[in-house]
XYZ file of C-alpha atoms in Angstrom:
395
model
C 96.446 77.346 -1.755
C 92.758 75.454 -0.844
C 93.195 73.008 -3.371
C 95.431 71.371 -0.633
C 94.158 72.800 1.520
C 91.211 69.432 2.445
C 95.692 67.462 2.598
C 97.011 69.289 4.187
C 94.635 69.521 6.907
C 94.361 65.318 7.097
C 98.092 65.332 7.150
C 98.661 67.663 9.624
C 95.190 65.896 11.394
C 97.098 62.138 11.106
C 100.575 63.556 12.631
C 98.645 64.987 15.855
C 96.836 61.742 15.883
C 98.768 59.369 15.692
C 102.598 60.960 17.097
C 103.219 56.987 15.952
C 102.626 57.383 12.184
C 104.951 60.673 12.685
C 107.887 58.896 14.133
C 107.870 56.831 10.734
C 109.189 60.123 8.569
C 111.617 59.476 7.588
C 115.716 62.117 6.952
C 116.857 62.072 3.606
C 119.160 59.989 5.218
C 121.731 58.234 2.628
C 121.122 58.605 -1.745
C 122.932 57.088 -4.717
C 122.949 58.725 -8.593
C 120.808 57.733 -10.484
C 121.752 59.255 -13.447
C 121.337 63.187 -13.661
C 119.346 62.705 -9.993
C 119.550 61.392 -6.999
C 117.809 59.079 -5.420
C 116.814 59.279 -2.337
C 114.989 55.505 -1.060
C 113.533 54.966 2.344
C 111.206 52.156 4.046
C 109.946 52.701 7.269
C 107.650 49.367 9.120
C 104.855 49.905 11.327
C 102.672 47.140 13.538
C 100.026 49.066 15.788
C 97.354 47.943 17.938
C 94.798 50.075 17.484
C 91.387 49.287 19.738
C 88.481 51.459 17.732
C 89.573 50.684 14.429
C 86.109 52.075 13.197
C 86.056 55.288 15.573
C 82.102 53.251 16.776
C 81.258 54.544 20.225
C 81.767 53.005 23.469
C 80.046 49.568 23.480
C 80.257 49.196 19.728
C 84.540 48.879 19.243
C 86.221 46.205 16.833
C 89.885 46.099 18.048
C 92.320 44.536 16.215
C 96.499 44.309 14.905
C 97.489 46.239 12.146
C 101.063 46.031 10.137
C 102.050 48.933 7.333
C 104.929 49.100 5.225
C 105.785 52.267 3.424
C 108.580 51.934 1.136
C 110.101 55.383 -0.737
C 111.894 56.820 -3.506
C 112.618 60.408 -3.709
C 114.789 61.617 -7.638
C 116.615 65.325 -6.791
C 118.605 67.720 -8.267
C 119.359 70.028 -6.114
C 121.717 72.815 -7.803
C 122.452 76.789 -7.740
C 119.238 76.920 -5.915
C 116.920 75.004 -8.157
C 115.770 72.081 -7.239
C 113.633 69.165 -9.726
C 112.414 66.256 -7.528
C 110.085 63.516 -8.316
C 109.109 61.046 -5.610
C 106.921 58.315 -5.126
C 105.830 56.133 -1.620
C 102.621 54.175 -1.358
C 101.146 53.164 2.054
C 100.090 49.089 2.321
C 98.274 48.252 5.698
C 96.968 45.210 6.462
C 94.402 44.251 9.097
C 94.712 41.010 11.495
C 91.574 40.098 11.912
C 89.969 42.512 9.221
C 91.245 41.969 5.982
C 87.833 43.904 4.450
C 90.040 47.196 5.923
C 93.416 46.253 4.091
C 93.785 49.007 1.553
C 97.638 49.993 -0.585
C 97.950 53.797 -1.250
C 100.745 55.553 -3.296
C 101.368 59.190 -4.230
C 103.484 59.996 -7.540
C 105.229 63.552 -6.950
C 106.829 66.238 -9.407
C 108.121 69.076 -8.099
C 110.657 72.171 -9.666
C 111.525 74.683 -7.822
C 113.491 77.728 -9.679
C 115.126 81.415 -9.903
C 113.927 83.631 -12.264
C 116.931 86.620 -12.154
C 117.512 87.831 -9.315
C 113.741 89.322 -8.145
C 111.469 85.877 -9.392
C 111.259 82.511 -8.288
C 108.857 79.268 -9.387
C 107.359 76.497 -7.190
C 105.190 74.593 -9.551
C 104.250 71.513 -8.101
C 101.720 68.436 -9.743
C 100.914 65.349 -7.854
C 98.837 62.081 -8.101
C 97.317 60.183 -5.745
C 95.502 56.444 -5.201
C 93.881 56.461 -1.377
C 91.178 55.375 1.100
C 88.832 56.756 2.917
C 89.715 54.357 6.129
C 85.522 53.299 7.667
C 84.342 55.038 10.626
C 85.713 58.570 8.821
C 84.336 60.976 6.235
C 80.454 59.661 4.726
C 80.933 55.839 6.982
C 81.094 58.458 10.052
C 78.598 57.138 13.196
C 77.210 53.682 14.149
C 74.814 53.464 11.378
C 75.295 52.868 7.797
C 79.106 51.039 7.961
C 80.217 49.577 3.817
C 81.275 46.487 3.858
C 84.970 48.172 2.215
C 87.074 51.128 2.143
C 85.889 53.383 -0.041
C 88.298 54.293 -2.274
C 89.399 56.802 -4.630
C 91.612 58.739 -6.545
C 92.821 62.392 -7.178
C 95.260 64.978 -9.232
C 96.350 68.307 -8.010
C 98.071 70.903 -9.857
C 100.149 73.931 -8.309
C 102.017 77.108 -8.436
C 103.000 79.997 -6.455
C 104.876 82.538 -8.519
C 107.201 85.214 -6.371
C 109.299 88.173 -7.659
C 110.567 91.158 -5.276
C 113.560 90.389 -3.658
C 114.055 88.790 -0.219
C 115.346 92.735 2.211
C 112.892 94.340 -0.930
C 110.223 96.819 0.993
C 107.113 94.809 -1.343
C 106.798 91.214 -2.458
C 104.181 89.910 -4.371
C 102.645 85.990 -4.856
C 100.688 85.049 -7.755
C 99.024 81.309 -6.820
C 96.721 78.991 -8.598
C 95.803 75.368 -8.595
C 93.567 72.401 -9.423
C 92.205 69.528 -7.549
C 90.559 66.639 -8.600
C 89.011 63.528 -6.579
C 87.141 61.179 -7.803
C 86.016 58.136 -6.114
C 86.693 54.731 -7.220
C 84.209 51.987 -5.423
C 80.417 51.982 -3.412
C 79.610 54.655 -6.783
C 75.683 54.641 -5.185
C 76.774 56.200 -1.943
C 79.615 58.551 -3.333
C 79.306 59.596 -6.146
C 78.182 63.003 -4.877
C 81.266 62.994 -3.371
C 83.402 63.511 -6.672
C 84.358 67.385 -7.375
C 86.918 69.603 -8.505
C 88.394 73.137 -7.256
C 89.660 75.743 -8.710
C 91.678 78.535 -6.964
C 93.288 81.373 -7.238
C 94.894 84.726 -4.984
C 97.313 86.562 -4.607
C 99.299 88.166 -1.665
C 101.044 91.061 -0.336
C 104.128 91.576 1.090
C 105.958 95.036 3.072
C 108.866 94.911 5.257
C 109.014 96.514 7.936
C 111.494 94.986 10.108
C 114.613 92.977 9.048
C 112.702 89.199 9.020
C 109.348 90.570 9.156
C 106.559 91.597 6.693
C 102.561 92.794 6.779
C 100.965 90.938 5.088
C 97.336 91.096 3.176
C 95.906 88.143 1.376
C 92.276 87.609 -1.298
C 92.426 84.116 -2.383
C 89.630 82.040 -4.376
C 88.546 78.942 -3.983
C 85.600 77.265 -6.956
C 83.716 74.029 -6.104
C 82.544 72.235 -8.624
C 80.844 69.185 -7.511
C 80.042 66.100 -10.280
C 76.822 65.441 -9.204
C 75.515 67.285 -5.912
C 73.479 70.699 -5.347
C 77.007 72.175 -3.445
C 78.885 73.490 -5.284
C 80.310 77.019 -3.810
C 82.184 79.414 -4.540
C 85.117 80.766 -1.913
C 86.700 84.118 -1.047
C 88.922 84.752 1.701
C 90.797 88.020 2.357
C 93.306 87.919 4.993
C 95.485 90.233 7.085
C 98.465 89.474 8.938
C 102.600 89.451 9.935
C 105.235 86.967 9.232
C 108.042 87.155 11.139
C 112.002 85.503 11.556
C 112.215 87.892 14.408
C 115.547 85.485 16.436
C 117.272 82.960 16.051
C 114.147 81.631 18.688
C 110.776 82.596 17.104
C 109.250 82.849 13.450
C 105.531 82.777 12.471
C 102.809 83.657 10.026
C 99.392 84.702 12.127
C 96.855 86.164 9.071
C 93.464 87.271 10.391
C 90.420 88.173 8.273
C 86.854 87.469 6.647
C 85.878 83.667 5.012
C 82.385 84.301 2.267
C 81.146 80.018 1.528
C 78.349 80.930 -1.470
C 76.728 78.417 -2.716
C 75.509 78.055 -6.242
C 71.724 77.217 -5.427
C 68.328 78.282 -3.317
C 68.426 76.768 -0.439
C 71.461 76.367 0.740
C 73.232 77.880 3.748
C 76.251 80.565 3.286
C 78.430 81.143 5.255
C 80.143 84.820 6.091
C 82.656 85.173 8.949
C 85.686 85.560 10.465
C 89.225 83.196 9.530
C 92.279 82.601 10.524
C 95.411 81.350 10.198
C 97.934 81.300 12.705
C 101.412 78.958 13.303
C 104.489 80.125 14.905
C 107.500 78.163 16.144
C 109.622 78.470 19.460
C 113.217 76.865 19.791
C 114.576 77.811 23.747
C 117.509 75.253 22.428
C 118.576 74.225 19.311
C 117.635 70.104 20.385
C 114.166 71.675 21.219
C 111.016 72.837 19.456
C 107.697 74.037 20.314
C 105.019 74.500 17.598
C 101.745 75.830 17.945
C 99.120 76.445 15.168
C 95.348 77.675 15.254
C 92.767 78.465 12.600
C 89.285 78.311 12.296
C 87.590 77.944 8.262
C 85.367 75.959 6.602
C 85.429 72.662 5.189
C 83.982 70.102 2.935
C 80.501 68.494 4.480
C 81.052 64.522 5.092
C 77.541 64.669 4.846
C 75.763 66.134 7.316
C 74.741 70.422 6.834
C 75.730 72.279 3.889
C 79.642 72.484 5.464
C 81.972 71.907 8.845
C 82.884 75.405 10.344
C 86.220 73.866 11.805
C 88.039 75.954 14.861
C 91.395 74.021 16.367
C 94.401 74.588 18.211
C 97.562 72.276 18.142
C 100.315 72.002 19.620
C 103.242 69.595 19.165
C 106.985 69.233 21.527
C 110.200 67.546 19.748
C 112.874 67.493 21.421
C 116.167 65.784 20.752
C 117.519 63.965 24.295
C 121.084 63.101 22.732
C 122.320 62.319 19.644
C 120.347 59.869 19.441
C 117.413 60.168 21.675
C 114.566 62.157 20.256
C 110.661 62.118 22.009
C 108.094 64.648 20.007
C 104.677 64.966 22.354
C 100.795 66.411 20.187
C 98.305 67.869 21.003
C 94.847 69.396 19.755
C 91.661 70.649 20.652
C 88.818 71.438 17.939
C 85.332 72.244 17.347
C 83.191 71.051 14.048
C 80.191 72.792 13.569
C 78.059 71.140 10.360
C 75.534 74.133 9.537
C 72.610 74.666 9.035
C 71.592 71.277 11.363
C 72.538 71.387 15.137
C 75.381 68.595 15.045
C 78.023 69.367 16.773
C 81.358 67.809 17.782
C 84.248 68.095 19.974
C 87.398 66.927 19.012
C 90.920 65.449 21.430
C 93.988 63.910 20.680
C 96.941 63.876 21.639
C 100.291 61.649 22.223
C 103.738 60.713 22.662
C 106.622 58.709 20.812
C 109.942 58.284 21.578
C 112.618 57.327 18.985
C 116.443 55.769 18.936
C 118.581 56.465 16.369
C 120.429 52.797 16.139
C 122.340 53.626 13.052
C 122.826 56.338 10.844
C 120.223 54.321 8.558
C 118.420 53.202 10.978
C 115.450 54.443 13.762
C 112.872 52.390 16.119
C 110.644 54.083 18.104
C 107.139 53.796 19.863
C 104.251 55.385 20.250
C 101.324 55.831 21.853
C 97.652 58.354 20.402
C 94.868 58.689 21.976
C 91.672 60.226 20.386
C 88.243 61.424 21.429
C 84.844 62.199 19.539
C 81.853 63.609 21.149
C 78.580 65.070 18.882
C 75.520 66.755 20.214
C 74.079 63.223 18.268
C 75.310 60.581 20.751
C 75.604 57.862 17.649
C 79.217 59.573 16.372
C 80.744 59.758 20.145
C 84.067 57.609 20.540
C 87.285 57.245 21.669
C 90.370 55.113 20.419
C 93.631 54.496 22.099
C 96.760 53.390 19.406
C 100.049 52.143 20.183
C 102.899 51.763 17.992
C 106.417 50.147 17.187
C 108.366 51.913 13.880
C 111.024 50.593 12.103
C 112.330 53.142 9.556
C 115.118 52.436 7.326
C 117.253 55.074 4.726
C 120.831 54.303 2.620
């Protein structure tokens, strides 16, 4: 639900911005038994050449080499359609020249997905994150005011989804609830105002109209509570749409409706207007898929304006040329409107990567990505090229 929205948006942006990073994601690979669990370990090592690590305007760029290592442990019990999972992942980044930007991120997640009789299903997740905002992102965007070190933060997330209704029944219902809490750990003079809690609830009704095709109605509410800022607000979403898996080649979900964001205090700019979430996948061949996604939503301000109204469109093409060689191409365009200020940004991101499965347990790859932001305020303009090499290993 919406308390995951910021994390999901960040993850999608990173995947599109850097197919080098997306390439690093490993398949399950081999496993070893650990008590009642099966353990799937993996390790990814990357080298990146980034020509604008701080995302600065032309003439002020700083380039550097970046070395990253990402170990991961995934403990699972999968039996009879039930899943119990504990996962841990870390990412350690080291810069060749700019040691101030070195970082260590990590996250721990627990998940259960169980059936409740013939018609019910429950999915619950709990996650702890210990991460950072790279300099030149979030509140430090632009050419002025870069801090000496990146902003570091930790967050907790809880989500639950209760589904009722047989898969082929005419009607189904999903109830969602979630909580997300984010607290910054350093640079507190400027970051304390960004601490916040999100609490959300939602319900989705499905009505089957054809084999593997459902109409849907969705209503959701998110309460956003800042620790010290005057940005407390409530978001309400009312969406209608369709979800389908009509053939072996296509599947998708389209939701269109209304979004309202109302602030608790007078003087802030409220929003009421259209909103949508849509994604579809086309698989012309078993070894080739094309994904398209688009959305219109509000995001929390990073310091400019009261909120950010974002519209985006992304395309991703994955193709497996042989049993060992695969490629990925990404493209994204987006517009960010920083209401109620005059600032508007247009973002373009694209990239391409290729991977080679050297062994069942070993994958290597190369990639390139380009990222550009053109803003009505020149201080926020930048262009960025990233080249990378990735080595990933599993059991």
